[in-house]
Coordinates of C-alpha atoms in Angstrom, one line a residue:
X62 CA -58.0 38.3 -6.6
X63 CA -54.7 38.4 -5.0
X64 CA -52.4 41.0 -5.3
X65 CA -49.3 39.7 -6.9
X66 CA -46.3 40.8 -4.9
X67 CA -43.0 42.7 -5.9
X68 CA -39.3 41.9 -5.9
X69 CA -38.6 44.0 -2.0
X70 CA -42.3 42.0 -0.7
X71 CA -40.7 38.7 -1.1
X72 CA -37.6 39.8 1.0
X73 CA -39.4 41.9 3.2
X74 CA -42.5 40.0 3.8
X75 CA -42.8 38.8 8.0
X76 CA -40.9 41.4 8.4
X77 CA -44.4 43.1 10.7
X78 CA -44.5 39.5 12.2
X79 CA -40.9 39.0 12.7
X80 CA -40.8 43.1 14.6
X81 CA -44.3 42.6 16.4
X82 CA -42.6 42.6 20.2
X83 CA -40.2 45.4 19.3
X84 CA -43.3 47.5 19.1
X85 CA -45.1 47.1 22.3
X86 CA -45.4 50.5 24.4
X87 CA -41.9 51.2 26.6
X88 CA -41.3 49.9 30.0
X89 CA -39.4 52.0 32.5
X90 CA -35.9 51.6 32.6
X91 CA -35.4 48.6 34.7
X92 CA -32.0 47.6 37.0
X93 CA -29.7 45.9 34.6
X94 CA -28.7 42.4 36.4
X95 CA -25.9 41.4 37.5
X96 CA -22.9 41.8 35.0
X97 CA -20.5 38.9 33.7
X98 CA -17.5 38.5 34.8
X99 CA -13.5 38.3 33.3
X100 CA -11.4 35.6 33.9
X101 CA -9.3 36.8 36.2
X102 CA -6.1 38.7 34.6
X103 CA -8.4 39.3 31.8
X104 CA -8.7 42.5 28.8
X105 CA -11.8 41.5 27.5
X106 CA -12.8 42.4 24.4
X107 CA -16.7 44.1 24.6
X108 CA -19.4 44.8 22.4
X109 CA -22.3 46.2 22.7
X110 CA -25.5 44.9 20.5
X111 CA -28.4 47.4 20.2
X112 CA -31.5 45.1 19.8
X113 CA -30.1 41.3 21.2
X114 CA -32.9 39.0 22.5
X115 CA -35.0 37.7 18.7
X116 CA -33.9 35.4 16.2
X117 CA -30.0 36.8 14.8
X118 CA -29.7 39.0 18.2
X119 CA -28.9 35.9 20.5
X120 CA -27.1 33.6 18.1
X121 CA -24.4 36.4 17.4
X122 CA -24.8 37.2 21.9
X123 CA -23.3 33.0 22.2
X124 CA -21.3 33.6 19.0
X125 CA -19.4 37.1 20.6
X126 CA -19.2 35.0 24.0
X127 CA -17.1 32.5 22.5
X128 CA -15.2 34.4 20.8
X129 CA -14.0 35.8 24.5
X130 CA -16.7 39.1 24.4
X131 CA -17.4 41.0 27.2
X132 CA -21.7 41.7 26.4
X133 CA -24.3 44.4 27.2
X134 CA -27.1 44.4 25.4
X135 CA -29.6 47.9 25.2
X136 CA -33.2 47.6 24.6
X137 CA -36.1 47.9 25.4
X138 CA -37.5 45.2 27.6
X139 CA -39.6 43.9 25.6
X140 CA -39.2 40.7 23.4
X141 CA -37.8 37.8 25.7
X142 CA -36.0 39.7 28.7
X143 CA -35.7 36.5 30.4
X144 CA -32.7 35.8 28.0
X145 CA -29.0 36.4 29.4
X146 CA -29.3 37.3 32.9
X147 CA -26.3 37.4 33.0
X148 CA -25.1 40.2 30.7
X149 CA -25.4 43.7 31.7
X150 CA -29.0 45.2 30.0
X151 CA -29.5 49.0 28.9
X152 CA -32.6 50.3 28.9
X153 CA -34.0 52.4 26.3
X154 CA -36.1 53.2 23.3
X155 CA -35.0 54.4 19.7
X156 CA -38.5 55.5 19.1
X157 CA -38.8 58.2 22.2
X158 CA -34.6 59.3 21.9
X159 CA -34.6 57.6 25.2
X160 CA -30.8 57.3 24.9
X161 CA -29.0 58.0 28.3
X162 CA -27.6 54.8 29.1
X163 CA -25.2 55.8 26.0
X164 CA -23.5 58.6 26.8
X165 CA -20.0 58.1 27.9
X166 CA -19.7 54.6 27.3
X167 CA -17.3 52.3 25.9
X168 CA -17.1 49.9 23.4
X169 CA -14.6 48.1 20.3
X170 CA -17.2 46.8 19.1
X171 CA -21.2 47.8 18.4
X172 CA -23.3 46.0 16.3
X173 CA -27.1 47.3 15.6
X174 CA -29.4 44.6 14.5
X175 CA -32.5 46.6 15.5
X176 CA -32.1 49.9 13.2
X177 CA -35.1 49.9 10.9
X178 CA -35.1 54.5 10.9
X179 CA -31.8 56.8 9.7
X180 CA -32.9 59.2 12.5
X181 CA -32.5 56.3 15.0
X182 CA -29.3 55.2 13.2
X183 CA -27.8 58.4 12.9
X184 CA -28.3 59.3 16.9
X185 CA -27.0 55.9 17.9
X186 CA -24.2 56.2 15.9
X187 CA -23.0 59.7 17.1
X188 CA -23.5 58.7 20.6
X189 CA -21.5 55.7 20.2
X190 CA -19.2 56.2 16.9
X191 CA -16.6 58.7 19.2
X192 CA -16.5 55.9 21.9
X193 CA -16.3 52.8 19.2
X194 CA -14.0 50.9 17.2
X195 CA -16.4 49.3 14.8
X196 CA -19.9 50.4 14.3
X197 CA -21.4 47.5 12.5
X198 CA -25.2 47.6 10.9
X199 CA -27.0 45.4 10.1
X200 CA -28.8 46.2 6.8
X201 CA -30.3 43.9 4.0
X202 CA -30.8 43.5 0.0
X203 CA -33.3 45.0 -0.6
X204 CA -31.8 47.8 -0.6
X205 CA -31.7 47.4 -4.3
X206 CA -34.6 49.2 -6.2
X207 CA -37.1 47.5 -8.4
X208 CA -35.5 47.6 -11.8
X209 CA -34.6 45.9 -15.1
X210 CA -31.6 44.7 -12.8
X211 CA -31.9 41.2 -12.2
X212 CA -28.0 40.4 -10.3
X213 CA -26.5 42.3 -7.7
X214 CA -23.4 43.1 -6.2
X215 CA -22.0 46.0 -3.5
X216 CA -21.9 48.3 -5.8
X217 CA -25.1 48.5 -7.3
X218 CA -27.2 51.5 -7.3
X219 CA -29.5 51.3 -4.6
X220 CA -32.6 52.8 -3.3
X221 CA -33.4 55.9 -2.6
X222 CA -36.2 58.1 -0.3
X223 CA -37.2 62.1 -0.5
X224 CA -36.4 63.7 1.8
X225 CA -40.3 65.0 2.7
X226 CA -40.6 61.1 3.4
X227 CA -37.4 60.4 5.3
X228 CA -38.3 63.4 7.3
X229 CA -41.9 62.1 8.2
X230 CA -40.8 58.5 8.9
X231 CA -40.3 58.9 12.6
X232 CA -41.3 54.8 14.6
X233 CA -40.5 51.9 12.9
X234 CA -44.2 50.7 12.1
X235 CA -44.2 53.9 9.7
X236 CA -41.1 52.6 8.4
X237 CA -42.2 49.5 6.8
X238 CA -43.8 50.7 4.3
X239 CA -41.1 52.4 2.9
X240 CA -38.2 49.1 4.3
X241 CA -35.9 49.5 1.5
X242 CA -35.7 53.1 0.9
X243 CA -35.2 53.1 4.9
X244 CA -32.9 50.6 5.3
X245 CA -30.5 51.8 2.5
X246 CA -30.5 55.3 4.1
X247 CA -29.7 53.6 8.1
X248 CA -26.2 52.6 6.1
X249 CA -25.2 56.0 4.9
X250 CA -26.2 57.6 8.1
X251 CA -24.0 55.9 10.0
X252 CA -21.4 56.2 8.0
X253 CA -22.0 59.8 8.1
X254 CA -22.2 59.5 11.9
X255 CA -19.1 57.2 11.9
X256 CA -16.9 58.0 9.3
X257 CA -14.1 55.2 8.7
X258 CA -16.0 52.5 10.5
X259 CA -18.9 51.4 9.7
X260 CA -19.4 48.3 8.4
X261 CA -23.0 48.0 6.7
X262 CA -23.5 43.6 6.8
X263 CA -26.6 42.8 3.5
X264 CA -27.9 39.7 4.6
X265 CA -30.9 38.1 2.2
X266 CA -33.4 35.8 3.8
X267 CA -32.2 34.4 7.1
X268 CA -33.5 31.1 8.1
X269 CA -32.5 28.2 10.8
X270 CA -34.0 27.7 14.4
X271 CA -36.1 30.5 15.8
X272 CA -37.2 31.7 12.6
X273 CA -40.7 32.8 14.2
X274 CA -41.4 33.7 10.1
X275 CA -41.6 30.4 8.4
X276 CA -40.4 32.1 5.2
X277 CA -38.2 29.0 5.1
X278 CA -39.4 26.4 8.6
X279 CA -42.6 25.9 6.3
X280 CA -40.8 23.5 3.7
X281 CA -39.0 20.6 6.8
X282 CA -41.8 20.3 8.8
X283 CA -44.0 20.3 5.2
X284 CA -41.7 17.6 4.0
X285 CA -42.0 15.8 7.2
X286 CA -45.3 15.8 7.0
X287 CA -45.0 13.3 4.2
X288 CA -47.2 13.2 1.6
X289 CA -48.1 14.1 -1.9
X290 CA -46.3 17.8 -2.0
X291 CA -46.3 20.5 -4.3
X292 CA -43.4 21.9 -5.6
X293 CA -43.0 25.1 -7.2
X294 CA -42.5 26.6 -10.6
X295 CA -39.2 25.5 -12.2
X296 CA -36.4 22.7 -10.5
X297 CA -33.5 24.6 -11.0
X298 CA -34.5 28.1 -10.2
X299 CA -31.4 28.9 -8.0
X300 CA -31.8 30.0 -3.4
X301 CA -30.6 31.9 -1.8
X302 CA -30.7 32.0 2.1
X303 CA -28.3 32.4 5.1
X304 CA -28.1 30.7 8.6
X305 CA -28.8 32.7 11.2
X306 CA -25.7 31.2 13.4
X307 CA -23.9 31.2 10.2
X308 CA -24.4 35.1 10.1
X309 CA -24.0 35.2 13.6
X310 CA -20.5 33.9 13.6
X311 CA -19.2 35.6 10.3
X312 CA -20.5 39.0 12.0
X313 CA -18.8 38.6 15.0
X314 CA -15.2 37.7 12.5
X315 CA -15.2 40.5 10.8
X316 CA -15.5 42.0 14.6
X317 CA -12.3 40.7 15.4
X318 CA -10.9 41.6 12.2
X319 CA -11.7 45.8 12.0
X320 CA -13.8 45.6 9.3
X321 CA -15.4 48.2 7.2
X322 CA -17.3 48.5 3.8
X323 CA -20.9 46.8 2.8
X324 CA -20.8 43.1 2.2
X325 CA -24.2 40.9 0.7
X326 CA -24.2 38.4 3.3
X327 CA -26.0 35.7 1.0
X328 CA -25.5 32.4 0.3
X329 CA -23.7 30.2 -0.6
X330 CA -20.4 28.3 -2.5
X331 CA -21.7 28.0 -5.6
X332 CA -26.1 27.1 -7.1
X333 CA -28.7 25.8 -5.3
X334 CA -31.1 25.3 -6.5
X335 CA -35.3 24.5 -5.6
X336 CA -34.8 20.7 -6.7
X337 CA -32.2 19.9 -4.2
X338 CA -33.5 22.0 -1.7
X339 CA -36.4 20.4 -1.7
X340 CA -35.1 16.6 -2.4
X341 CA -32.6 17.2 -0.1
X342 CA -34.8 17.4 2.8
X343 CA -36.5 14.8 1.9
X344 CA -33.8 12.8 2.4
X345 CA -31.7 14.5 5.8
X346 CA -35.7 14.2 7.0
X347 CA -35.9 10.6 6.2
X348 CA -39.8 11.3 4.4
X349 CA -42.0 9.3 2.9
X350 CA -43.3 12.0 1.0
X351 CA -42.9 13.0 -3.5
X352 CA -43.0 16.4 -5.3
X353 CA -45.5 16.9 -8.2
X354 CA -43.9 20.0 -9.9
X355 CA -46.3 22.5 -10.7
X356 CA -45.8 25.1 -13.5
X357 CA -45.3 28.8 -12.4
X358 CA -48.5 29.9 -15.3
X359 CA -50.7 27.1 -13.0
X360 CA -50.3 28.7 -10.4
X361 CA -50.5 32.0 -10.9
X362 CA -54.6 30.6 -12.3
X363 CA -54.6 29.2 -8.7
X364 CA -53.9 32.3 -6.9
X365 CA -51.2 31.1 -4.9
X366 CA -49.6 33.9 -4.1
X367 CA -45.4 33.4 -4.5
X368 CA -42.9 33.4 -1.1
X369 CA -46.1 34.0 0.8
X370 CA -48.0 30.8 0.9
X371 CA -45.0 29.0 -0.8
X372 CA -41.9 30.7 1.4
X373 CA -38.7 30.6 -1.3
X374 CA -40.4 30.4 -4.2
X375 CA -40.6 33.3 -6.1
X376 CA -41.0 33.9 -10.5
X377 CA -38.0 34.0 -12.8
X378 CA -39.7 37.1 -13.6
X379 CA -38.8 38.8 -10.4
X380 CA -36.3 36.6 -8.9
X381 CA -32.8 38.3 -8.5
X382 CA -29.6 37.0 -7.4
X383 CA -27.2 38.7 -4.8
X384 CA -23.3 37.9 -5.3
X385 CA -21.1 37.1 -1.9
X386 CA -17.8 37.1 -3.3
X387 CA -16.7 39.4 -1.5
X388 CA -18.3 38.6 2.1
X389 CA -17.0 34.7 1.3
X390 CA -13.4 36.3 0.5
X391 CA -14.1 38.0 4.0
X392 CA -14.8 34.4 5.6
X393 CA -18.1 33.9 5.9
X394 CA -18.7 30.4 5.1
X395 CA -21.9 27.9 5.1
X396 CA -22.4 24.6 7.2
X397 CA -25.0 22.0 5.3
X398 CA -27.7 22.5 4.4
X399 CA -28.9 20.5 5.4
X400 CA -27.7 20.5 8.8
X401 CA -30.1 23.3 8.9
X402 CA -32.7 21.5 7.5
X403 CA -32.7 19.2 9.9
X404 CA -32.1 21.3 13.2
X405 CA -34.7 23.9 12.2
X406 CA -37.0 21.2 11.8
X407 CA -36.0 19.9 15.7
X408 CA -36.4 23.5 16.6
X409 CA -40.4 23.9 15.0
X410 CA -40.9 20.2 16.6
X411 CA -39.8 21.0 19.9
X412 CA -40.8 25.0 20.9
X413 CA -44.3 24.6 18.2
X414 CA -45.4 21.3 18.1
X415 CA -47.2 18.9 14.7
X416 CA -50.4 21.0 15.6
X417 CA -49.1 24.3 14.8
X418 CA -51.5 26.6 12.3
X419 CA -49.2 28.3 9.3
X420 CA -50.3 31.8 9.0
X421 CA -51.1 32.5 5.4
X422 CA -48.8 29.4 4.5
X423 CA -51.0 27.0 1.7
X424 CA -53.4 25.3 3.4
X425 CA -53.4 21.0 3.2
X426 CA -56.8 21.6 1.7
X427 CA -55.5 24.7 -1.4
X428 CA -52.6 22.4 -1.5
X429 CA -54.9 19.1 -2.6
X430 CA -57.1 21.3 -4.9
X431 CA -54.6 22.8 -6.4
X432 CA -52.4 19.3 -7.5
X433 CA -56.1 18.5 -8.2
X434 CA -56.2 20.4 -10.7
X435 CA -53.1 19.7 -12.5
X436 CA -53.6 17.1 -13.1
X437 CA -56.5 16.7 -13.9
X438 CA -55.4 19.4 -16.4
X439 CA -53.1 16.6 -17.8
X440 CA -55.7 13.7 -18.8

């Protein structure tokens, strides 16, 4: 039997895969490539990104460059080190507290995309806080705890961990089992170390080109393949996600606006249902597929795993909604979902190809078997 997932698992699943490269052994300090050249007579705004080379990071770098920022990266040089040769790159390791390259540096904006352990965030915020204008921490809506509450805004309670757990976790890998609470305590650590300067951004599911977690990519690729598609659960069930490019661009806008506080960074203006997403994707892609909607109860009987095997599907009893009015009021915008679908499929086919082997997703054989059983039940 498969073990059911709770709401926190739905958001956090795929974290290990997404961070796998970040956990490779540390390299020795590498010389920095040549720095960016400012335009003559310019006084470039400066931004330090902790991370910067995986999924959200590159989109953030590009958005910052377009907005006129002189960008510096701090990371271990293990993930996509070939990216952005024109940038200054500071080598270090938060797990090992190799942070010497951050001392005596000043930046207008610091964006922390790689903070998972409160001690790590506290230390970098202590070092950088006095000499930066804003410290932007990329958190997660997973900070909200399990319980009866199903609608969360920025004022909702967050997960609290005991001091023994907080003291015992020293590396990113060790933080995974406590992801929700660790991220919540990271927010607090940043705010305490750099008072009055911290903006905590809580994205939900981040999707789009470059997302190797496949928590969204499965659907454009499956629809493109055509045929009879198992559509899970309730047609009117809402779904929330944010395109990585929209998130990166908005983070830069919050930097320019010198915002502080906390914001849920999730879509959309109004409700987007699973039915709208799937049928809209069919139209955008130009697929000849058809959808067969199968009840949650039957999927449970067939041991089809929500979120894992069928991305975006969360049973109604476990579904949460995250309010985004504050972020929209602060300038968060959303490109048409069709653009996200089209661009994600194009990236998938170009970078990975139609023969890509999906990890843990519903196989064609199991999909056909469940659909056949569903039809037999109705006969």
